[in-house]
Amino acid sequence: MKIMLTAKSRFSAAHRLLNPAWDDARNYEVFGSCYNPNGHGHDYTLEVTVEGDVDPDTGMILNVKDLKKLVEERVIAFVDHKNLNLDVPFLAGMNPTAEVLAREFWKILEPLIPAGRLYEIRVLETENNIVTVRR
Amino acid sequence: MKIMLTAKSRFSAAHRLLNPAWDDARNYEVFGSCYNPNGHGHDYTLEVTVEGDVDPDTGMILNVKDLKKLVEERVIAFVDHKNLNLDVPFLAGMNPTAEVLAREFWKILEPLIPAGRLYEIRVLETENNIVTVRR
Amino acid sequence: MKIMLTAKSRFSAAHRLLNPAWDDARNYEVFGSCYNPNGHGHDYTLEVTVEGDVDPDTGMILNVKDLKKLVEERVIAFVDHKNLNLDVPFLAGMNPTAEVLAREFWKILEPLIPAGRLYEIRVLETENNIVTVRR
Amino acid sequence: MKIMLTAKSRFSAAHRLLNPAWDDARNYEVFGSCYNPNGHGHDYTLEVTVEGDVDPDTGMILNVKDLKKLVEERVIAFVDHKNLNLDVPFLAGMNPTAEVLAREFWKILEPLIPAGRLYEIRVLETENNIVTVRR
Amino acid sequence: MKIMLTAKSRFSAAHRLLNPAWDDARNYEVFGSCYNPNGHGHDYTLEVTVEGDVDPDTGMILNVKDLKKLVEERVIAFVDHKNLNLDVPFLAGMNPTAEVLAREFWKILEPLIPAGRLYEIRVLETENNIVTVRR
Amino acid sequence: MKIMLTAKSRFSAAHRLLNPAWDDARNYEVFGSCYNPNGHGHDYTLEVTVEGDVDPDTGMILNVKDLKKLVEERVIAFVDHKNLNLDVPFLAGMNPTAEVLAREFWKILEPLIPAGRLYEIRVLETENNIVTVRR
């Protein structure tokens, strides 16, 4: 029996999808309106799931307040109300797809989870487009 | 007894809030992180509500497909995957708050409703910030 | 200051939109795939809103349990898991659009509200197509 | 044309419904399991809607951050993670139905809205039971 | 570390649950009101999840637009605004439960995924009844 | 290919988080406002997922009505409109975190699933705090 805790956070960001090695025609063919020059944006949802044992003293895997604080300080503070192409050091030079966001958030959070282990990260770009990274 | 039809649409856009007549300090004081220089974005929801009589031949106030097509062609096509500060002719020179979006969408749609009358427009910037314009 | 109580219910039903006085071409032109011969269906949401005074003995306009029971017995029991074109006496001979459903539900419920007065009925055919009938 | 801004907040609280002037049988008859002696609870949603003019300097009716701060300090701070029967001075001696909550929140907020006017308060006890107070 | 992309689609369909080898009494005992002769319907949600590597040129596992187009052309076009008992060749002779839908959708999509591999299909018949097929 | 059926239920309950072996200062440090003396509450969602084979006679893993009835009678009836610290025999002496609820619900349901096997239980305390127990 495996037990996991999920905390949901939200952030609002602008982005533009592009491969700078490609010309306009190729970029529009692949990324469509996501390549529009001045960008667009989303209200993202970020779900972080940690697995572990239930601490008999607290009845918790880890304190959801601590998990939310960690996600807030290490991820949300860097991306909320930001432009993902221009403002975020850990995304510099990357194409900010949901796949790339989820993968980079994993790299940041995985070494920092104070108890238990990181099991899964989900990034919902819209309610219809979702990326999951799982151990 | 009044009867109304509501059609919901969605669009994703970038924006930045600012008053160009103000200095940075004043803009940050009023708009906070919404003034960040490179913008951010949202997955907006747009609800358009029309009132009218139920046509005895169709059982409809107006055809929801026609209403959605109108909203798509006259509003969504101009704002979806766009930067609201830079790309939208009917928002040129305006501060793209949800209030301003809802008011300008009203001005566009109100003369175009083919049957019945426009009753209400709602713009949900996030699920927690909503603006309503009503006749 | 006006105070209102809303109770939400759900039902699942099949329907087909058509005007029997029209030929196939005209029906497909107006109703599109909603005219497909064997019907389709929806998970409808029904919201019933009553206005009134707060009873000082109960702190309620009327008991939400009583309101839900009334809606269940007089409306939901007739439409849930039914075919709206074939199975519902009070819709016989009608084109079961969301507008017609909302109007007929209003006619049934309006004389039956035991305390306060019926203020509004909303029928959500999908989360994107909504009809409101209001006093 | 009327324009309105809605801010949504959430709080989690315990409550028990009862009329202390009634005996157990009468209380169970009216309030059902809401009368259970040790209480139960809900994740409430509170929607506060303000109407007004759009300020030409800000593009806003009022700043949604200020509205949320007001609601947070004057309402949410008193009810979140509280027992509505025992812990909330402005509900003392009242039966904490959704109607009573919405009415009392209105009384608190109505004199405090810094710009525009309070138009509507909605309390969602669950997603299916909703009370609206409107000017 | 495994990475997956999920695309959500929606369709509205009618159906009736029955085993033609059983008599009415047995069918009503097992399927209840889902056996009502004229059928009922739902607004279904279909979630399709693909796993794979992130293409360094696009930052994507596969293009979510391509995935949605595939699901639209090969599945949604056959079931949306249709009667699942009568109109869908690949469901002919089957009892259209959510389990059967999810399994048959899997059979169609699994050989067609252009990059990565199909990991999971979810069919939500209502928000409360969900079937998952997973590799 | 693995196939699973999920049924969602809801319940409303009060609780208070605490470790009786700790003093007030330690309890407030760990549990924050969840330690408030008179408790608070939530509208919980409970998702129960069963895996198994699709019965060729019914097209179902097991009948979702039977699964919901089981969850209702063995779990929901004990916790809905109850105080989780005081009213629930199977939680006596426990700290009613979402982790503990999910784990205890698993212990109750696992031996009772009439067909297939229990795969997963999820408890959503709010939409943002979720615990998953998985085989």
PDB file of N, CA and C in Angstrom, chain D residues 47-107:
ATOM      1  N   GLU D  47     -18.521  34.679  -2.869  1.00  0.00           N
ATOM      2  CA  GLU D  47     -18.358  35.564  -4.021  1.00  0.00           C
ATOM      3  C   GLU D  47     -18.910  36.937  -3.665  1.00  0.00           C
ATOM      4  N   VAL D  48     -18.090  37.961  -3.830  1.00  0.00           N
ATOM      5  CA  VAL D  48     -18.506  39.334  -3.505  1.00  0.00           C
ATOM      6  C   VAL D  48     -18.461  40.148  -4.800  1.00  0.00           C
ATOM      7  N   THR D  49     -19.600  40.760  -5.147  1.00  0.00           N
ATOM      8  CA  THR D  49     -19.714  41.506  -6.399  1.00  0.00           C
ATOM      9  C   THR D  49     -20.018  42.976  -6.121  1.00  0.00           C
ATOM     10  N   VAL D  50     -19.208  43.817  -6.743  1.00  0.00           N
ATOM     11  CA  VAL D  50     -19.300  45.262  -6.556  1.00  0.00           C
ATOM     12  C   VAL D  50     -19.632  45.888  -7.906  1.00  0.00           C
ATOM     13  N   GLU D  51     -20.531  46.849  -7.913  1.00  0.00           N
ATOM     14  CA  GLU D  51     -20.798  47.573  -9.172  1.00  0.00           C
ATOM     15  C   GLU D  51     -20.234  48.985  -9.061  1.00  0.00           C
ATOM     16  N   GLY D  52     -19.955  49.584 -10.220  1.00  0.00           N
ATOM     17  CA  GLY D  52     -19.430  50.950 -10.195  1.00  0.00           C
ATOM     18  C   GLY D  52     -18.994  51.366 -11.572  1.00  0.00           C
ATOM     19  N   ASP D  53     -18.329  52.505 -11.631  1.00  0.00           N
ATOM     20  CA  ASP D  53     -17.813  52.997 -12.902  1.00  0.00           C
ATOM     21  C   ASP D  53     -16.365  52.549 -13.054  1.00  0.00           C
ATOM     22  N   VAL D  54     -15.951  52.384 -14.295  1.00  0.00           N
ATOM     23  CA  VAL D  54     -14.562  52.038 -14.559  1.00  0.00           C
ATOM     24  C   VAL D  54     -13.727  53.315 -14.458  1.00  0.00           C
ATOM     25  N   ASP D  55     -12.794  53.319 -13.529  1.00  0.00           N
ATOM     26  CA  ASP D  55     -11.896  54.457 -13.333  1.00  0.00           C
ATOM     27  C   ASP D  55     -11.005  54.600 -14.574  1.00  0.00           C
ATOM     28  N   PRO D  56     -11.024  55.770 -15.248  1.00  0.00           N
ATOM     29  CA  PRO D  56     -10.218  55.890 -16.470  1.00  0.00           C
ATOM     30  C   PRO D  56      -8.710  55.791 -16.222  1.00  0.00           C
ATOM     31  N   ASP D  57      -8.255  56.047 -15.009  1.00  0.00           N
ATOM     32  CA  ASP D  57      -6.816  55.943 -14.712  1.00  0.00           C
ATOM     33  C   ASP D  57      -6.343  54.504 -14.532  1.00  0.00           C
ATOM     34  N   THR D  58      -7.239  53.632 -14.060  1.00  0.00           N
ATOM     35  CA  THR D  58      -6.809  52.263 -13.755  1.00  0.00           C
ATOM     36  C   THR D  58      -7.462  51.221 -14.662  1.00  0.00           C
ATOM     37  N   GLY D  59      -8.555  51.583 -15.312  1.00  0.00           N
ATOM     38  CA  GLY D  59      -9.312  50.586 -16.073  1.00  0.00           C
ATOM     39  C   GLY D  59     -10.052  49.611 -15.170  1.00  0.00           C
ATOM     40  N   MET D  60     -10.225  49.989 -13.897  1.00  0.00           N
ATOM     41  CA  MET D  60     -10.839  49.092 -12.914  1.00  0.00           C
ATOM     42  C   MET D  60     -12.003  49.803 -12.201  1.00  0.00           C
ATOM     43  N   ILE D  61     -12.974  49.018 -11.755  1.00  0.00           N
ATOM     44  CA  ILE D  61     -14.015  49.533 -10.866  1.00  0.00           C
ATOM     45  C   ILE D  61     -13.374  49.818  -9.520  1.00  0.00           C
ATOM     46  N   LEU D  62     -12.769  48.807  -8.985  1.00  0.00           N
ATOM     47  CA  LEU D  62     -11.855  48.974  -7.857  1.00  0.00           C
ATOM     48  C   LEU D  62     -10.822  47.874  -8.004  1.00  0.00           C
ATOM     49  N   ASN D  63      -9.730  47.998  -7.299  1.00  0.00           N
ATOM     50  CA  ASN D  63      -8.643  47.044  -7.441  1.00  0.00           C
ATOM     51  C   ASN D  63      -9.051  45.709  -6.809  1.00  0.00           C
ATOM     52  N   VAL D  64      -9.031  44.626  -7.600  1.00  0.00           N
ATOM     53  CA  VAL D  64      -9.491  43.345  -7.072  1.00  0.00           C
ATOM     54  C   VAL D  64      -8.626  42.900  -5.884  1.00  0.00           C
ATOM     55  N   LYS D  65      -7.368  43.327  -5.869  1.00  0.00           N
ATOM     56  CA  LYS D  65      -6.506  43.016  -4.712  1.00  0.00           C
ATOM     57  C   LYS D  65      -7.047  43.693  -3.443  1.00  0.00           C
ATOM     58  N   ASP D  66      -7.493  44.938  -3.565  1.00  0.00           N
ATOM     59  CA  ASP D  66      -8.047  45.639  -2.406  1.00  0.00           C
ATOM     60  C   ASP D  66      -9.354  44.996  -1.959  1.00  0.00           C
ATOM     61  N   LEU D  67     -10.159  44.601  -2.929  1.00  0.00           N
ATOM     62  CA  LEU D  67     -11.432  43.956  -2.587  1.00  0.00           C
ATOM     63  C   LEU D  67     -11.176  42.630  -1.856  1.00  0.00           C
ATOM     64  N   LYS D  68     -10.229  41.844  -2.371  1.00  0.00           N
ATOM     65  CA  LYS D  68      -9.917  40.559  -1.714  1.00  0.00           C
ATOM     66  C   LYS D  68      -9.332  40.767  -0.323  1.00  0.00           C
ATOM     67  N   LYS D  69      -8.508  41.801  -0.167  1.00  0.00           N
ATOM     68  CA  LYS D  69      -7.916  42.096   1.135  1.00  0.00           C
ATOM     69  C   LYS D  69      -9.012  42.469   2.149  1.00  0.00           C
ATOM     70  N   LEU D  70      -9.943  43.289   1.704  1.00  0.00           N
ATOM     71  CA  LEU D  70     -11.064  43.674   2.564  1.00  0.00           C
ATOM     72  C   LEU D  70     -11.873  42.454   2.993  1.00  0.00           C
ATOM     73  N   VAL D  71     -12.223  41.601   2.034  1.00  0.00           N
ATOM     74  CA  VAL D  71     -13.012  40.405   2.339  1.00  0.00           C
ATOM     75  C   VAL D  71     -12.213  39.484   3.265  1.00  0.00           C
ATOM     76  N   GLU D  72     -10.921  39.372   2.997  1.00  0.00           N
ATOM     77  CA  GLU D  72     -10.056  38.534   3.828  1.00  0.00           C
ATOM     78  C   GLU D  72     -10.020  39.032   5.283  1.00  0.00           C
ATOM     79  N   GLU D  73      -9.804  40.339   5.440  1.00  0.00           N
ATOM     80  CA  GLU D  73      -9.614  40.882   6.788  1.00  0.00           C
ATOM     81  C   GLU D  73     -10.909  40.988   7.583  1.00  0.00           C
ATOM     82  N   ARG D  74     -11.994  41.307   6.884  1.00  0.00           N
ATOM     83  CA  ARG D  74     -13.241  41.558   7.607  1.00  0.00           C
ATOM     84  C   ARG D  74     -14.160  40.340   7.692  1.00  0.00           C
ATOM     85  N   VAL D  75     -13.987  39.376   6.808  1.00  0.00           N
ATOM     86  CA  VAL D  75     -14.873  38.205   6.835  1.00  0.00           C
ATOM     87  C   VAL D  75     -14.080  36.902   6.985  1.00  0.00           C
ATOM     88  N   ILE D  76     -13.238  36.592   6.014  1.00  0.00           N
ATOM     89  CA  ILE D  76     -12.578  35.274   5.988  1.00  0.00           C
ATOM     90  C   ILE D  76     -11.776  35.023   7.268  1.00  0.00           C
ATOM     91  N   ALA D  77     -11.055  36.031   7.742  1.00  0.00           N
ATOM     92  CA  ALA D  77     -10.234  35.850   8.951  1.00  0.00           C
ATOM     93  C   ALA D  77     -11.074  35.433  10.161  1.00  0.00           C
ATOM     94  N   PHE D  78     -12.352  35.772  10.164  1.00  0.00           N
ATOM     95  CA  PHE D  78     -13.226  35.444  11.301  1.00  0.00           C
ATOM     96  C   PHE D  78     -13.887  34.071  11.181  1.00  0.00           C
ATOM     97  N   VAL D  79     -13.952  33.528   9.976  1.00  0.00           N
ATOM     98  CA  VAL D  79     -14.691  32.269   9.796  1.00  0.00           C
ATOM     99  C   VAL D  79     -13.841  31.094   9.318  1.00  0.00           C
ATOM    100  N   ASP D  80     -12.670  31.361   8.734  1.00  0.00           N
ATOM    101  CA  ASP D  80     -11.876  30.263   8.173  1.00  0.00           C
ATOM    102  C   ASP D  80     -11.245  29.424   9.282  1.00  0.00           C
ATOM    103  N   HIS D  81     -11.415  28.102   9.158  1.00  0.00           N
ATOM    104  CA  HIS D  81     -10.917  27.162  10.171  1.00  0.00           C
ATOM    105  C   HIS D  81     -11.507  27.466  11.540  1.00  0.00           C
ATOM    106  N   LYS D  82     -12.774  27.883  11.517  1.00  0.00           N
ATOM    107  CA  LYS D  82     -13.491  28.168  12.757  1.00  0.00           C
ATOM    108  C   LYS D  82     -14.770  27.335  12.833  1.00  0.00           C
ATOM    109  N   ASN D  83     -15.334  27.306  14.039  1.00  0.00           N
ATOM    110  CA  ASN D  83     -16.647  26.725  14.270  1.00  0.00           C
ATOM    111  C   ASN D  83     -17.651  27.866  14.273  1.00  0.00           C
ATOM    112  N   LEU D  84     -18.563  27.839  13.330  1.00  0.00           N
ATOM    113  CA  LEU D  84     -19.455  28.999  13.130  1.00  0.00           C
ATOM    114  C   LEU D  84     -20.449  29.177  14.278  1.00  0.00           C
ATOM    115  N   ASN D  85     -20.706  28.124  15.037  1.00  0.00           N
ATOM    116  CA  ASN D  85     -21.609  28.261  16.191  1.00  0.00           C
ATOM    117  C   ASN D  85     -20.909  28.840  17.412  1.00  0.00           C
ATOM    118  N   LEU D  86     -19.589  28.626  17.514  1.00  0.00           N
ATOM    119  CA  LEU D  86     -18.900  28.929  18.774  1.00  0.00           C
ATOM    120  C   LEU D  86     -17.859  30.039  18.687  1.00  0.00           C
ATOM    121  N   ASP D  87     -17.292  30.260  17.523  1.00  0.00           N
ATOM    122  CA  ASP D  87     -16.076  31.074  17.447  1.00  0.00           C
ATOM    123  C   ASP D  87     -16.253  32.460  16.832  1.00  0.00           C
ATOM    124  N   VAL D  88     -17.421  32.778  16.282  1.00  0.00           N
ATOM    125  CA  VAL D  88     -17.526  33.971  15.441  1.00  0.00           C
ATOM    126  C   VAL D  88     -18.417  35.029  16.102  1.00  0.00           C
ATOM    127  N   PRO D  89     -17.804  36.105  16.615  1.00  0.00           N
ATOM    128  CA  PRO D  89     -18.599  37.099  17.345  1.00  0.00           C
ATOM    129  C   PRO D  89     -19.828  37.582  16.573  1.00  0.00           C
ATOM    130  N   PHE D  90     -19.688  37.852  15.292  1.00  0.00           N
ATOM    131  CA  PHE D  90     -20.841  38.427  14.580  1.00  0.00           C
ATOM    132  C   PHE D  90     -21.924  37.409  14.226  1.00  0.00           C
ATOM    133  N   LEU D  91     -21.698  36.130  14.564  1.00  0.00           N
ATOM    134  CA  LEU D  91     -22.735  35.108  14.374  1.00  0.00           C
ATOM    135  C   LEU D  91     -23.287  34.600  15.711  1.00  0.00           C
ATOM    136  N   ALA D  92     -22.839  35.212  16.815  1.00  0.00           N
ATOM    137  CA  ALA D  92     -23.221  34.729  18.142  1.00  0.00           C
ATOM    138  C   ALA D  92     -24.745  34.668  18.285  1.00  0.00           C
ATOM    139  N   GLY D  93     -25.240  33.518  18.744  1.00  0.00           N
ATOM    140  CA  GLY D  93     -26.667  33.357  18.978  1.00  0.00           C
ATOM    141  C   GLY D  93     -27.484  33.119  17.721  1.00  0.00           C
ATOM    142  N   MET D  94     -26.813  32.988  16.574  1.00  0.00           N
ATOM    143  CA  MET D  94     -27.538  32.757  15.320  1.00  0.00           C
ATOM    144  C   MET D  94     -27.390  31.304  14.882  1.00  0.00           C
ATOM    145  N   ASN D  95     -28.316  30.873  14.034  1.00  0.00           N
ATOM    146  CA  ASN D  95     -28.273  29.545  13.425  1.00  0.00           C
ATOM    147  C   ASN D  95     -27.500  29.696  12.114  1.00  0.00           C
ATOM    148  N   PRO D  96     -26.287  29.114  12.017  1.00  0.00           N
ATOM    149  CA  PRO D  96     -25.407  29.451  10.896  1.00  0.00           C
ATOM    150  C   PRO D  96     -25.762  28.759   9.577  1.00  0.00           C
ATOM    151  N   THR D  97     -26.954  29.009   9.065  1.00  0.00           N
ATOM    152  CA  THR D  97     -27.325  28.575   7.720  1.00  0.00           C
ATOM    153  C   THR D  97     -26.583  29.429   6.694  1.00  0.00           C
ATOM    154  N   ALA D  98     -26.589  28.983   5.452  1.00  0.00           N
ATOM    155  CA  ALA D  98     -25.979  29.774   4.380  1.00  0.00           C
ATOM    156  C   ALA D  98     -26.706  31.112   4.218  1.00  0.00           C
ATOM    157  N   GLU D  99     -28.015  31.120   4.457  1.00  0.00           N
ATOM    158  CA  GLU D  99     -28.765  32.374   4.362  1.00  0.00           C
ATOM    159  C   GLU D  99     -28.259  33.378   5.398  1.00  0.00           C
ATOM    160  N   VAL D 100     -28.080  32.891   6.629  1.00  0.00           N
ATOM    161  CA  VAL D 100     -27.639  33.787   7.710  1.00  0.00           C
ATOM    162  C   VAL D 100     -26.208  34.264   7.451  1.00  0.00           C
ATOM    163  N   LEU D 101     -25.339  33.365   6.987  1.00  0.00           N
ATOM    164  CA  LEU D 101     -23.966  33.782   6.669  1.00  0.00           C
ATOM    165  C   LEU D 101     -23.976  34.891   5.613  1.00  0.00           C
ATOM    166  N   ALA D 102     -24.717  34.666   4.538  1.00  0.00           N
ATOM    167  CA  ALA D 102     -24.713  35.638   3.436  1.00  0.00           C
ATOM    168  C   ALA D 102     -25.247  36.992   3.916  1.00  0.00           C
ATOM    169  N   ARG D 103     -26.307  36.950   4.713  1.00  0.00           N
ATOM    170  CA  ARG D 103     -26.917  38.191   5.220  1.00  0.00           C
ATOM    171  C   ARG D 103     -25.955  38.943   6.147  1.00  0.00           C
ATOM    172  N   GLU D 104     -25.273  38.204   7.025  1.00  0.00           N
ATOM    173  CA  GLU D 104     -24.367  38.864   7.970  1.00  0.00           C
ATOM    174  C   GLU D 104     -23.100  39.365   7.271  1.00  0.00           C
ATOM    175  N   PHE D 105     -22.616  38.620   6.292  1.00  0.00           N
ATOM    176  CA  PHE D 105     -21.459  39.094   5.515  1.00  0.00           C
ATOM    177  C   PHE D 105     -21.834  40.398   4.793  1.00  0.00           C
ATOM    178  N   TRP D 106     -23.046  40.441   4.271  1.00  0.00           N
ATOM    179  CA  TRP D 106     -23.527  41.663   3.603  1.00  0.00           C
ATOM    180  C   TRP D 106     -23.492  42.860   4.561  1.00  0.00           C
ATOM    181  N   LYS D 107     -24.000  42.630   5.772  1.00  0.00           N
ATOM    182  CA  LYS D 107     -24.049  43.737   6.758  1.00  0.00           C
ATOM    183  C   LYS D 107     -22.646  44.254   7.068  1.00  0.00           C
TER     184      LYS D 107
END
